[in-house]
PDB file of C-alpha atoms in Angstrom:
ATOM      1  CA  UNK N   1       0.000   0.000   0.000  1.00  0.00           C
ATOM      2  CA  UNK N   2       2.814   2.425   0.896  1.00  0.00           C
ATOM      3  CA  UNK N   3       4.493   1.851  -2.485  1.00  0.00           C
ATOM      4  CA  UNK N   4       1.246   2.591  -4.328  1.00  0.00           C
ATOM      5  CA  UNK N   5       0.787   5.858  -2.432  1.00  0.00           C
ATOM      6  CA  UNK N   6       4.393   6.878  -3.203  1.00  0.00           C
ATOM      7  CA  UNK N   7       3.962   6.096  -6.911  1.00  0.00           C
ATOM      8  CA  UNK N   8       0.623   7.988  -7.005  1.00  0.00           C
ATOM      9  CA  UNK N   9       2.175  11.064  -5.358  1.00  0.00           C
ATOM     10  CA  UNK N  10       5.186  10.887  -7.684  1.00  0.00           C
ATOM     11  CA  UNK N  11       3.014  10.654 -10.803  1.00  0.00           C
ATOM     12  CA  UNK N  12       0.641  13.405  -9.670  1.00  0.00           C
ATOM     13  CA  UNK N  13       3.504  15.872  -9.161  1.00  0.00           C
ATOM     14  CA  UNK N  14       5.222  15.133 -12.498  1.00  0.00           C
ATOM     15  CA  UNK N  15       3.513  18.062 -14.320  1.00  0.00           C
ATOM     16  CA  UNK N  16       4.925  20.435 -11.680  1.00  0.00           C
ATOM     17  CA  UNK N  17       8.494  19.324 -12.402  1.00  0.00           C
ATOM     18  CA  UNK N  18       8.478  20.993 -15.806  1.00  0.00           C
ATOM     19  CA  UNK N  19       7.711  24.386 -14.246  1.00  0.00           C
ATOM     20  CA  UNK N  20      10.721  24.275 -11.924  1.00  0.00           C
ATOM     21  CA  UNK N  21      13.873  25.234 -13.786  1.00  0.00           C
ATOM     22  CA  UNK N  22      16.126  22.888 -11.802  1.00  0.00           C
ATOM     23  CA  UNK N  23      19.037  22.688 -14.185  1.00  0.00           C
ATOM     24  CA  UNK N  24      18.260  25.780 -16.194  1.00  0.00           C
ATOM     25  CA  UNK N  25      21.081  27.583 -17.951  1.00  0.00           C
ATOM     26  CA  UNK N  26      19.063  30.755 -17.367  1.00  0.00           C
ATOM     27  CA  UNK N  27      20.553  30.982 -13.884  1.00  0.00           C
ATOM     28  CA  UNK N  28      24.240  30.209 -14.262  1.00  0.00           C
ATOM     29  CA  UNK N  29      26.932  32.774 -15.018  1.00  0.00           C
ATOM     30  CA  UNK N  30      27.339  36.519 -14.608  1.00  0.00           C
ATOM     31  CA  UNK N  31      24.764  39.287 -14.913  1.00  0.00           C
ATOM     32  CA  UNK N  32      24.768  43.062 -14.633  1.00  0.00           C
ATOM     33  CA  UNK N  33      21.799  45.297 -13.787  1.00  0.00           C
ATOM     34  CA  UNK N  34      21.139  49.022 -13.466  1.00  0.00           C
ATOM     35  CA  UNK N  35      18.001  50.659 -12.174  1.00  0.00           C
ATOM     36  CA  UNK N  36      16.172  53.004  -9.852  1.00  0.00           C
ATOM     37  CA  UNK N  37      15.836  52.881  -6.064  1.00  0.00           C
ATOM     38  CA  UNK N  38      13.646  54.449  -3.401  1.00  0.00           C
ATOM     39  CA  UNK N  39      15.021  54.830   0.135  1.00  0.00           C
ATOM     40  CA  UNK N  40      12.997  55.401   3.294  1.00  0.00           C
ATOM     41  CA  UNK N  41      14.560  55.733   6.717  1.00  0.00           C
ATOM     42  CA  UNK N  42      16.230  57.807   9.414  1.00  0.00           C
ATOM     43  CA  UNK N  43      13.750  60.648   8.917  1.00  0.00           C
ATOM     44  CA  UNK N  44      14.146  61.040   5.146  1.00  0.00           C
ATOM     45  CA  UNK N  45      12.879  59.691   1.843  1.00  0.00           C
ATOM     46  CA  UNK N  46      14.767  59.911  -1.433  1.00  0.00           C
ATOM     47  CA  UNK N  47      15.337  58.128  -4.729  1.00  0.00           C
ATOM     48  CA  UNK N  48      18.357  57.402  -6.887  1.00  0.00           C
ATOM     49  CA  UNK N  49      20.170  54.768  -8.954  1.00  0.00           C
ATOM     50  CA  UNK N  50      21.708  51.350  -8.311  1.00  0.00           C
ATOM     51  CA  UNK N  51      24.304  49.313 -10.193  1.00  0.00           C
ATOM     52  CA  UNK N  52      24.433  45.579  -9.464  1.00  0.00           C
ATOM     53  CA  UNK N  53      26.856  42.902 -10.662  1.00  0.00           C
ATOM     54  CA  UNK N  54      26.169  39.282  -9.785  1.00  0.00           C
ATOM     55  CA  UNK N  55      27.163  35.725 -10.421  1.00  0.00           C
ATOM     56  CA  UNK N  56      24.752  32.780 -10.371  1.00  0.00           C
ATOM     57  CA  UNK N  57      26.570  29.680  -9.135  1.00  0.00           C
ATOM     58  CA  UNK N  58      23.585  27.496  -9.996  1.00  0.00           C
ATOM     59  CA  UNK N  59      19.820  27.804 -10.245  1.00  0.00           C
ATOM     60  CA  UNK N  60      19.472  28.388  -6.481  1.00  0.00           C
ATOM     61  CA  UNK N  61      22.409  30.559  -5.299  1.00  0.00           C
ATOM     62  CA  UNK N  62      23.646  33.950  -6.512  1.00  0.00           C
ATOM     63  CA  UNK N  63      26.242  36.411  -5.128  1.00  0.00           C
ATOM     64  CA  UNK N  64      25.713  40.142  -5.808  1.00  0.00           C
ATOM     65  CA  UNK N  65      27.810  43.285  -5.388  1.00  0.00           C
ATOM     66  CA  UNK N  66      25.998  46.606  -5.604  1.00  0.00           C
ATOM     67  CA  UNK N  67      26.496  50.364  -5.443  1.00  0.00           C
ATOM     68  CA  UNK N  68      23.525  52.648  -4.743  1.00  0.00           C
ATOM     69  CA  UNK N  69      23.537  56.434  -4.966  1.00  0.00           C
ATOM     70  CA  UNK N  70      20.772  58.878  -4.100  1.00  0.00           C
ATOM     71  CA  UNK N  71      20.905  62.646  -3.903  1.00  0.00           C
ATOM     72  CA  UNK N  72      18.144  65.053  -3.020  1.00  0.00           C
ATOM     73  CA  UNK N  73      18.197  68.757  -3.866  1.00  0.00           C
ATOM     74  CA  UNK N  74      19.498  69.790  -0.466  1.00  0.00           C
ATOM     75  CA  UNK N  75      18.580  67.303   2.206  1.00  0.00           C
ATOM     76  CA  UNK N  76      20.111  63.890   1.417  1.00  0.00           C
ATOM     77  CA  UNK N  77      23.281  62.540  -0.167  1.00  0.00           C
ATOM     78  CA  UNK N  78      23.480  58.726   0.134  1.00  0.00           C
ATOM     79  CA  UNK N  79      26.117  56.286  -1.116  1.00  0.00           C
ATOM     80  CA  UNK N  80      25.870  52.595  -0.225  1.00  0.00           C
ATOM     81  CA  UNK N  81      27.996  49.632  -1.279  1.00  0.00           C
ATOM     82  CA  UNK N  82      26.965  46.113  -0.423  1.00  0.00           C
ATOM     83  CA  UNK N  83      27.261  42.408  -0.973  1.00  0.00           C
ATOM     84  CA  UNK N  84      24.528  39.820  -0.608  1.00  0.00           C
ATOM     85  CA  UNK N  85      23.575  36.254  -1.334  1.00  0.00           C
ATOM     86  CA  UNK N  86      20.248  35.500  -2.917  1.00  0.00           C
ATOM     87  CA  UNK N  87      18.688  32.078  -2.533  1.00  0.00           C
ATOM     88  CA  UNK N  88      15.641  31.121  -4.543  1.00  0.00           C
ATOM     89  CA  UNK N  89      13.926  28.577  -6.731  1.00  0.00           C
ATOM     90  CA  UNK N  90      13.378  29.490 -10.412  1.00  0.00           C
ATOM     91  CA  UNK N  91      10.150  28.622 -12.218  1.00  0.00           C
ATOM     92  CA  UNK N  92       9.818  28.434 -15.974  1.00  0.00           C
ATOM     93  CA  UNK N  93       6.623  30.301 -16.865  1.00  0.00           C
ATOM     94  CA  UNK N  94       7.066  29.996 -20.617  1.00  0.00           C
ATOM     95  CA  UNK N  95       9.782  28.834 -23.028  1.00  0.00           C
ATOM     96  CA  UNK N  96      11.254  32.352 -23.044  1.00  0.00           C
ATOM     97  CA  UNK N  97      10.308  33.519 -19.523  1.00  0.00           C
ATOM     98  CA  UNK N  98      11.554  32.344 -16.140  1.00  0.00           C
ATOM     99  CA  UNK N  99      10.804  33.783 -12.676  1.00  0.00           C
ATOM    100  CA  UNK N 100      13.072  33.367  -9.681  1.00  0.00           C
ATOM    101  CA  UNK N 101      11.569  34.544  -6.366  1.00  0.00           C
ATOM    102  CA  UNK N 102      14.312  34.822  -3.757  1.00  0.00           C
ATOM    103  CA  UNK N 103      15.358  35.877  -0.287  1.00  0.00           C
ATOM    104  CA  UNK N 104      18.582  37.800   0.162  1.00  0.00           C
ATOM    105  CA  UNK N 105      20.862  38.443   3.076  1.00  0.00           C
ATOM    106  CA  UNK N 106      24.146  40.283   3.332  1.00  0.00           C
ATOM    107  CA  UNK N 107      25.638  43.580   4.406  1.00  0.00           C
ATOM    108  CA  UNK N 108      25.935  47.175   3.276  1.00  0.00           C
ATOM    109  CA  UNK N 109      28.315  50.020   4.075  1.00  0.00           C
ATOM    110  CA  UNK N 110      26.613  53.389   3.720  1.00  0.00           C
ATOM    111  CA  UNK N 111      27.691  57.010   3.873  1.00  0.00           C
ATOM    112  CA  UNK N 112      24.764  59.386   4.382  1.00  0.00           C
ATOM    113  CA  UNK N 113      24.955  63.162   4.546  1.00  0.00           C
ATOM    114  CA  UNK N 114      21.816  64.904   5.809  1.00  0.00           C
ATOM    115  CA  UNK N 115      21.402  68.678   5.544  1.00  0.00           C
ATOM    116  CA  UNK N 116      18.628  70.539   7.314  1.00  0.00           C
ATOM    117  CA  UNK N 117      17.829  74.239   7.267  1.00  0.00           C
ATOM    118  CA  UNK N 118      16.922  75.607  10.705  1.00  0.00           C
ATOM    119  CA  UNK N 119      15.513  79.112  11.111  1.00  0.00           C
ATOM    120  CA  UNK N 120      15.228  80.962  14.435  1.00  0.00           C
ATOM    121  CA  UNK N 121      14.357  84.640  14.897  1.00  0.00           C
ATOM    122  CA  UNK N 122      14.531  85.272  11.159  1.00  0.00           C
ATOM    123  CA  UNK N 123      18.041  83.857  10.755  1.00  0.00           C
ATOM    124  CA  UNK N 124      18.545  80.582   8.960  1.00  0.00           C
ATOM    125  CA  UNK N 125      21.459  78.188   9.086  1.00  0.00           C
ATOM    126  CA  UNK N 126      22.236  74.778   7.634  1.00  0.00           C
ATOM    127  CA  UNK N 127      22.868  71.850   9.959  1.00  0.00           C
ATOM    128  CA  UNK N 128      24.816  68.992   8.385  1.00  0.00           C
ATOM    129  CA  UNK N 129      24.989  65.473   9.759  1.00  0.00           C
ATOM    130  CA  UNK N 130      27.295  62.797   8.331  1.00  0.00           C
ATOM    131  CA  UNK N 131      26.642  59.140   9.102  1.00  0.00           C
ATOM    132  CA  UNK N 132      28.692  56.153   8.061  1.00  0.00           C
ATOM    133  CA  UNK N 133      27.288  52.794   8.960  1.00  0.00           C
ATOM    134  CA  UNK N 134      27.793  49.095   8.310  1.00  0.00           C
ATOM    135  CA  UNK N 135      24.716  46.970   8.759  1.00  0.00           C
ATOM    136  CA  UNK N 136      23.179  43.657   7.859  1.00  0.00           C
ATOM    137  CA  UNK N 137      20.370  43.514   5.336  1.00  0.00           C
ATOM    138  CA  UNK N 138      17.600  41.054   4.634  1.00  0.00           C
ATOM    139  CA  UNK N 139      15.322  41.237   1.640  1.00  0.00           C
ATOM    140  CA  UNK N 140      12.836  39.659  -0.717  1.00  0.00           C
ATOM    141  CA  UNK N 141      12.767  39.888  -4.467  1.00  0.00           C
ATOM    142  CA  UNK N 142      12.011  38.401  -7.817  1.00  0.00           C
ATOM    143  CA  UNK N 143      14.002  38.191 -11.015  1.00  0.00           C
ATOM    144  CA  UNK N 144      12.414  37.676 -14.425  1.00  0.00           C
ATOM    145  CA  UNK N 145      14.639  36.379 -17.232  1.00  0.00           C
ATOM    146  CA  UNK N 146      13.398  36.930 -20.798  1.00  0.00           C
ATOM    147  CA  UNK N 147      14.879  35.172 -23.833  1.00  0.00           C
ATOM    148  CA  UNK N 148      17.694  33.762 -21.642  1.00  0.00           C
ATOM    149  CA  UNK N 149      19.565  37.103 -21.487  1.00  0.00           C
ATOM    150  CA  UNK N 150      17.392  40.004 -20.303  1.00  0.00           C
ATOM    151  CA  UNK N 151      16.837  40.398 -16.533  1.00  0.00           C
ATOM    152  CA  UNK N 152      14.190  42.455 -14.765  1.00  0.00           C
ATOM    153  CA  UNK N 153      14.770  42.436 -11.005  1.00  0.00           C
ATOM    154  CA  UNK N 154      12.570  43.841  -8.224  1.00  0.00           C
ATOM    155  CA  UNK N 155      13.672  43.724  -4.582  1.00  0.00           C
ATOM    156  CA  UNK N 156      12.858  45.131  -1.152  1.00  0.00           C
ATOM    157  CA  UNK N 157      15.650  45.269   1.445  1.00  0.00           C
ATOM    158  CA  UNK N 158      14.921  45.588   5.151  1.00  0.00           C
ATOM    159  CA  UNK N 159      17.493  47.352   7.334  1.00  0.00           C
ATOM    160  CA  UNK N 160      17.745  50.698   9.106  1.00  0.00           C
ATOM    161  CA  UNK N 161      17.069  52.094   5.635  1.00  0.00           C
ATOM    162  CA  UNK N 162      14.352  50.373   3.640  1.00  0.00           C
ATOM    163  CA  UNK N 163      15.428  50.202  -0.008  1.00  0.00           C
ATOM    164  CA  UNK N 164      13.189  49.302  -2.935  1.00  0.00           C
ATOM    165  CA  UNK N 165      14.875  48.697  -6.280  1.00  0.00           C
ATOM    166  CA  UNK N 166      13.781  47.987  -9.833  1.00  0.00           C
ATOM    167  CA  UNK N 167      16.616  47.072 -12.194  1.00  0.00           C
ATOM    168  CA  UNK N 168      17.012  45.848 -15.760  1.00  0.00           C
ATOM    169  CA  UNK N 169      20.107  44.144 -17.108  1.00  0.00           C
ATOM    170  CA  UNK N 170      21.801  41.480 -19.155  1.00  0.00           C
ATOM    171  CA  UNK N 171      22.806  37.901 -18.430  1.00  0.00           C
ATOM    172  CA  UNK N 172      26.194  36.885 -19.838  1.00  0.00           C
TER     173      UNK N 172
END
């Protein structure tokens, strides 16, 4: 009876196997992405750009290095460099489209310059605050791969600064 149940479960899940890109070449090798970011934290909100270079070791594990830069008119100047690992399971949605939802964890070194104008009794002055910080990050994301070479990546990183990014790039 146990063997019959095992065979029935195995046969019933066979159609699902084709949607998981276990040994897909889509997720091996290097990739580079560039895109936009939105940052929220430490009393400010801003937006900027991010450059990401990564290497997929296999379909499940990827290492990324990134540089993010955001500058407001007066208030915020942010530069962050980081490294993270992303772990996920890719799914083939179509012959030319694969989705890889993932979790990421790593660290980031950031240099933030905040400028605030303070006015008292009709006189105004600028107060500048510089912060450098190294912190751990955790995030969630998804990467779409079109035609085996075009990446579209969306991620949300949780840390002292919440960072949302949308990037597009190429797979090499």
